[in-house]
Short mmCIF file of C-alpha atoms in Angstrom, two decimals:
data_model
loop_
_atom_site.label_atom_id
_atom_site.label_comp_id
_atom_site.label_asym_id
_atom_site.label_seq_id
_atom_site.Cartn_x
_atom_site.Cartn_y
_atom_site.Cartn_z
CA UNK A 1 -18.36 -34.17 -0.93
CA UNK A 2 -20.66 -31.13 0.65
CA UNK A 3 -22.35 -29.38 -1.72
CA UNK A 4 -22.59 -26.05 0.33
CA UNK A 5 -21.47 -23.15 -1.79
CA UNK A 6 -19.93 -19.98 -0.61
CA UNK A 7 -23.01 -18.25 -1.59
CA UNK A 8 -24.56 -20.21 1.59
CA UNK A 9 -22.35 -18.96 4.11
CA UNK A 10 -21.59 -15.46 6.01
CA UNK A 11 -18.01 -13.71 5.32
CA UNK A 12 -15.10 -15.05 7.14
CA UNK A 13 -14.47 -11.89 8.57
CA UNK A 14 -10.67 -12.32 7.89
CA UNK A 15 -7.99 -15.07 7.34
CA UNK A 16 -7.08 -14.71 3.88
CA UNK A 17 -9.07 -11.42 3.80
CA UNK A 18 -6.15 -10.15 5.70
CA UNK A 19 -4.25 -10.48 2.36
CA UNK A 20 -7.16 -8.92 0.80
CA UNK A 21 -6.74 -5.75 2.45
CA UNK A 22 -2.96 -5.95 1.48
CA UNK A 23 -3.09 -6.14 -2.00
CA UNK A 24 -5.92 -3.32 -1.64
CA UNK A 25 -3.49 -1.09 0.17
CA UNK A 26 -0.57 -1.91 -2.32
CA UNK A 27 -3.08 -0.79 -5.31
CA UNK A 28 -4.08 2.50 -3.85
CA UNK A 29 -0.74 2.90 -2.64
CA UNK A 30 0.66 2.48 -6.14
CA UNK A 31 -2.54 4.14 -8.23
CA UNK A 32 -3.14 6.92 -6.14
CA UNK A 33 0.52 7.72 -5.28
CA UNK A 34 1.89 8.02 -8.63
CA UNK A 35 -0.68 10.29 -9.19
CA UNK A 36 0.79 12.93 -7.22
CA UNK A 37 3.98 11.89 -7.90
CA UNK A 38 3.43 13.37 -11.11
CA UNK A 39 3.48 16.94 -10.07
CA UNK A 40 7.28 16.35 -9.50
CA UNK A 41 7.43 14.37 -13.32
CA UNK A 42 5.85 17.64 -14.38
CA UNK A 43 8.31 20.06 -13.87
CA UNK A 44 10.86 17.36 -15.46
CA UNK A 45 8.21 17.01 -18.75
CA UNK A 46 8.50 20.68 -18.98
CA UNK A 47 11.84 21.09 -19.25
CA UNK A 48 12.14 18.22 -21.59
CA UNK A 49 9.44 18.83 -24.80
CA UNK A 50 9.22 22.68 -24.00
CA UNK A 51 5.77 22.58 -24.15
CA UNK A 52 3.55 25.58 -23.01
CA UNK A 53 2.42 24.62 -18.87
CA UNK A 54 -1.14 24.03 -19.93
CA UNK A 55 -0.35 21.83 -22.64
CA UNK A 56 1.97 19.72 -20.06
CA UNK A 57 -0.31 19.80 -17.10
CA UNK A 58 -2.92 17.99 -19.65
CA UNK A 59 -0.93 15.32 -19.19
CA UNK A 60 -1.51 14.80 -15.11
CA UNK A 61 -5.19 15.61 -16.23
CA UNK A 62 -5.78 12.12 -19.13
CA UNK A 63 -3.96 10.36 -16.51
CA UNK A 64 -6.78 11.02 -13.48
CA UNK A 65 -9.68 10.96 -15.82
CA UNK A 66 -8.29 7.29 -16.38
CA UNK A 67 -7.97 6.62 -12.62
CA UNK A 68 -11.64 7.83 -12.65
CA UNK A 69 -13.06 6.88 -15.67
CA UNK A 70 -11.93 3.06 -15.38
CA UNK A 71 -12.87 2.52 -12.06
CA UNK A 72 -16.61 1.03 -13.00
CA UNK A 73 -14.82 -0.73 -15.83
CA UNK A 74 -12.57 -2.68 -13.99
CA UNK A 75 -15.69 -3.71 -12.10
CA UNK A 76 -17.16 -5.18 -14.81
CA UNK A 77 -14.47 -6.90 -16.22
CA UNK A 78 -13.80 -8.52 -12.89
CA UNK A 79 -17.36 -9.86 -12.97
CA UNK A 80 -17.00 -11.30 -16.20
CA UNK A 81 -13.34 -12.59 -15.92
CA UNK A 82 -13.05 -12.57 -12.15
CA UNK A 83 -11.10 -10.16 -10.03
CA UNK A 84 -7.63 -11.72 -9.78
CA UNK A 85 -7.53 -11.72 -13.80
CA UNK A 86 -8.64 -8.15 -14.03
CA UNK A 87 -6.58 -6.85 -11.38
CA UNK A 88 -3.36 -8.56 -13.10
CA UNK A 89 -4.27 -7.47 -16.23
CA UNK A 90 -4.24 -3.33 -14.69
CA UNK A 91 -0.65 -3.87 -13.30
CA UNK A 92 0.47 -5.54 -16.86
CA UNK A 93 -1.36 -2.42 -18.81
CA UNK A 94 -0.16 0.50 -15.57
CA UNK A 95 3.70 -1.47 -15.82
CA UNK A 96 4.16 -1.33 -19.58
CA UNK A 97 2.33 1.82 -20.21
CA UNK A 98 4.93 3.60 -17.83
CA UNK A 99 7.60 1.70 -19.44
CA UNK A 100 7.05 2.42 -22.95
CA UNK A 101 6.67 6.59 -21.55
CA UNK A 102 9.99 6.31 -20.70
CA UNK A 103 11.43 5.81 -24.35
CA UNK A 104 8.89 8.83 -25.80
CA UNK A 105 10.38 11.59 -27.74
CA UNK A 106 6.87 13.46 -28.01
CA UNK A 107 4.35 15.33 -25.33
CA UNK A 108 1.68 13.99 -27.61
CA UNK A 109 2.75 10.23 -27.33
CA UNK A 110 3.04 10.69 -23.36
CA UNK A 111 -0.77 11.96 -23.46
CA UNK A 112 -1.81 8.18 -25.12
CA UNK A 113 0.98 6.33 -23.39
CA UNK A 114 0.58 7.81 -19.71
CA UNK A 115 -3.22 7.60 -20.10
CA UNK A 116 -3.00 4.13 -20.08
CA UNK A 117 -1.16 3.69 -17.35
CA UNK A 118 -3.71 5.70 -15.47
CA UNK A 119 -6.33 2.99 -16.93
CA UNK A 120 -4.59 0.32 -15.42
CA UNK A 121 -4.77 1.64 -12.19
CA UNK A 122 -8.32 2.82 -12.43
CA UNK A 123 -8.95 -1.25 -13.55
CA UNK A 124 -6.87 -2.30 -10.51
CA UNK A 125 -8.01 -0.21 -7.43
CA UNK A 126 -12.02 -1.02 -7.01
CA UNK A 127 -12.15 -4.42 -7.72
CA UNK A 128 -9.60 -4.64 -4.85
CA UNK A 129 -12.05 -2.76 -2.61
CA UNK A 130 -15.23 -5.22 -3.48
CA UNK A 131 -13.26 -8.20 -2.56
CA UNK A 132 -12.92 -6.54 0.37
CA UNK A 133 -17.08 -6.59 1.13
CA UNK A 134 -16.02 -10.41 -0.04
CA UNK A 135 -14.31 -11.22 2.97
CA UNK A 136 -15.99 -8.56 5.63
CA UNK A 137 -19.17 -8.26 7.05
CA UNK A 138 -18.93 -7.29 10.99
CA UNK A 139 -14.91 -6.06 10.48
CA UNK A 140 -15.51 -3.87 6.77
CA UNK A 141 -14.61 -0.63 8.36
CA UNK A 142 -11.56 -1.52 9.87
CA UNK A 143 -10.36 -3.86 6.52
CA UNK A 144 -11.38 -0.48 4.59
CA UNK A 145 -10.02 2.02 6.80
CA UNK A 146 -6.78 -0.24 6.83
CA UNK A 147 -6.89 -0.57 2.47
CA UNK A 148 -7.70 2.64 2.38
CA UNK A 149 -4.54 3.79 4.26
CA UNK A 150 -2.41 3.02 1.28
CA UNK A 151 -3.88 5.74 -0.63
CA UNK A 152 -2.49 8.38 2.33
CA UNK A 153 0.99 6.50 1.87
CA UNK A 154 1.40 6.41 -1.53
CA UNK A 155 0.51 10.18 -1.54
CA UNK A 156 3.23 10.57 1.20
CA UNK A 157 6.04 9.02 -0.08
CA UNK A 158 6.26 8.50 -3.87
CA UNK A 159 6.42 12.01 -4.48
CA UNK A 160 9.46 12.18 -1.97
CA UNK A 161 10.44 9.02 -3.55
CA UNK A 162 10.11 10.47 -7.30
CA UNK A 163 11.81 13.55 -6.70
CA UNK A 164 15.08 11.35 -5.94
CA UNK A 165 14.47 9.44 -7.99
CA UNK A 166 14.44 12.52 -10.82
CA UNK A 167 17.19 14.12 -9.47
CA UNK A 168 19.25 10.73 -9.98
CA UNK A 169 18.17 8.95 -12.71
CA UNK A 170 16.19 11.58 -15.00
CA UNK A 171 12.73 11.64 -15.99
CA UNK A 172 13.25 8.38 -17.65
CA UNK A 173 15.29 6.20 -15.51
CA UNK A 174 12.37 7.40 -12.61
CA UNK A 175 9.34 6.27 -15.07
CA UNK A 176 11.43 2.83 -15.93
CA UNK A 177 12.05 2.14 -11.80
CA UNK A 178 8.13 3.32 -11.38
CA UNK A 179 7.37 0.74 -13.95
CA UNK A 180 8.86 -2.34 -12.25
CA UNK A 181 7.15 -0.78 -9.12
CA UNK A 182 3.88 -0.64 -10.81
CA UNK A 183 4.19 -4.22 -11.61
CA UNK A 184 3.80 -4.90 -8.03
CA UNK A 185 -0.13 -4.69 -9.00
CA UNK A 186 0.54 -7.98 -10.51
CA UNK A 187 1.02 -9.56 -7.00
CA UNK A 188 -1.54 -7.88 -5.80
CA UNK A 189 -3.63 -9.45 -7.96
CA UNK A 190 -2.48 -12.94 -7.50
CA UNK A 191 -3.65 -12.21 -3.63
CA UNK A 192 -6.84 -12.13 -4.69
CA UNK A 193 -8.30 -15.33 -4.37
CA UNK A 194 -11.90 -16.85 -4.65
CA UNK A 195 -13.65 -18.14 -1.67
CA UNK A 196 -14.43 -21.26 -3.66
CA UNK A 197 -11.58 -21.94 -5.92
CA UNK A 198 -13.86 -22.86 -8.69
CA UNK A 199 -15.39 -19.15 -8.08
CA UNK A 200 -14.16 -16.68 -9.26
CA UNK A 201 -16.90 -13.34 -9.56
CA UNK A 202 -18.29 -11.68 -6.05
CA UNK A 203 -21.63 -11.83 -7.69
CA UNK A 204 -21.49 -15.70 -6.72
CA UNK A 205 -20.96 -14.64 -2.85
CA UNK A 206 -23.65 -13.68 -0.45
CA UNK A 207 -22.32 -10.61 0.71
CA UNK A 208 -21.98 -7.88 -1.93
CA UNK A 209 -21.69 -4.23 -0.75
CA UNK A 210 -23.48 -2.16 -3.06
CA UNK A 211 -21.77 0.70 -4.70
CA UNK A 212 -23.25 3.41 -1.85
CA UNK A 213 -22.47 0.97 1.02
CA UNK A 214 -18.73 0.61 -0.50
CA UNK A 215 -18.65 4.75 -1.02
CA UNK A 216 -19.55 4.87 2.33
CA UNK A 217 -16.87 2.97 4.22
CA UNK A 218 -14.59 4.94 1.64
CA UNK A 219 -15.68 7.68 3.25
CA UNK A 220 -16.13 7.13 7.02
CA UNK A 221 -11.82 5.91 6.58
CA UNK A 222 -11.09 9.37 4.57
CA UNK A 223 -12.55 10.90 7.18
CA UNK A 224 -10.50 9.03 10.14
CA UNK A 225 -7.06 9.65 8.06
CA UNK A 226 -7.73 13.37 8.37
CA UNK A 227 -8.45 13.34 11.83
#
């Protein structure tokens, strides 16, 4: 039995990083689109605890500073547990949290209960993108650019999407359907496999973009979208 490690060898440059980028788009897709989806929920939250518009908009505002906030968390956790684990764990925490939204009777419970959910997507979208630098070395700014696209889509059509979805179902039926599609994350996550299959951290792999190199590709594919 060879005893090279993955930590000996260059990226493959795709095969199953092709799946890689897929779950990475389905993340950013999901995280970023409910996002602003929730300028459509907001106008429905409004109507339905009477709150003031500044005390409801607080609501959009806990759930990006988890997006944000969680980001560098989910990175660490995925070095310490590995990235398929963490990522799973997200689309659990972003699934349930938007379930258990649906059944509050309070603005104040949606604040803890919706901030969670934006936690779980935070957790779920950047270890995605470092298993990316994984599986790329020569082809990163396409498998970015590509990954990357999701957040564009998501943007695009969950808010169409949540607007039926509102006008059909209510602001709860739309949270319970965005639930089950939240637990897509789960998937996702199951995509992401090791290299080695007794690996399980990118810190074990020779290639590791660093945080500015990552940033960077981020930011050359924003760039291409808008063009």
């Amino acid at each position: 039995m060879s005893d090279t490690k993955a930590g000996d060898k260059d990226p493959p440059d795709g095969g199953w990083g092709w799946f890689i980028v897929i779950a990475t788009f389905i993340t950013s897709a999901l995280g970023t689109g409910s996002f602003y989806a929730f300028g459509v929920l907001y106008v429905a939250f409004l109507d339905a605890f009477g709150q003031s518009k500044a005390a409801t908009s607080l609501v959009g505002t806990i759930l990006a500073f988890g997006i944000v906030m969680m980001g560098s968390v989910g990175l660490a956790l995925s070095r310490r547990f590995g990235h398929r684990t963490t990522v799973i764990a997200a689309g659990i925490l972003t699934s349930t949290s938007l379930l258990v939204t649906s059944f509050m009777t309070s603005l104040y419970q949606v604040y803890f209960t919706y901030g969670l959910a934006g936690c779980g997507m935070g957790m779920a979208v950047v270890p995605c993108v470092e298993m990316i630098g994984v599986y790329f070395k020569r082809r990163l700014s396409l498998a970015i650019g590509l990954a990357m696209a999701g957040t564009g889509g998501g943007q695009c059509l969950l808010s169409i999407v949540t607007q039926l979805m509102v006008d059909t179902y209510g602001w709860r039926g739309t949270l319970t359907i965005l639930s089950a599609m939240s637990a897509n994350i789960c998937v996702a996550g199951a995509l992401l496999k090791p290299l080695n299959v007794g690996q399980s951290s990118a810190t074990e792999y020779k290639v590791i973009p660093t945080s500015k190199d990552l940033s960077t590709e981020i930011g050359r594919a924003s760039c291409r979208e808008r063009v």
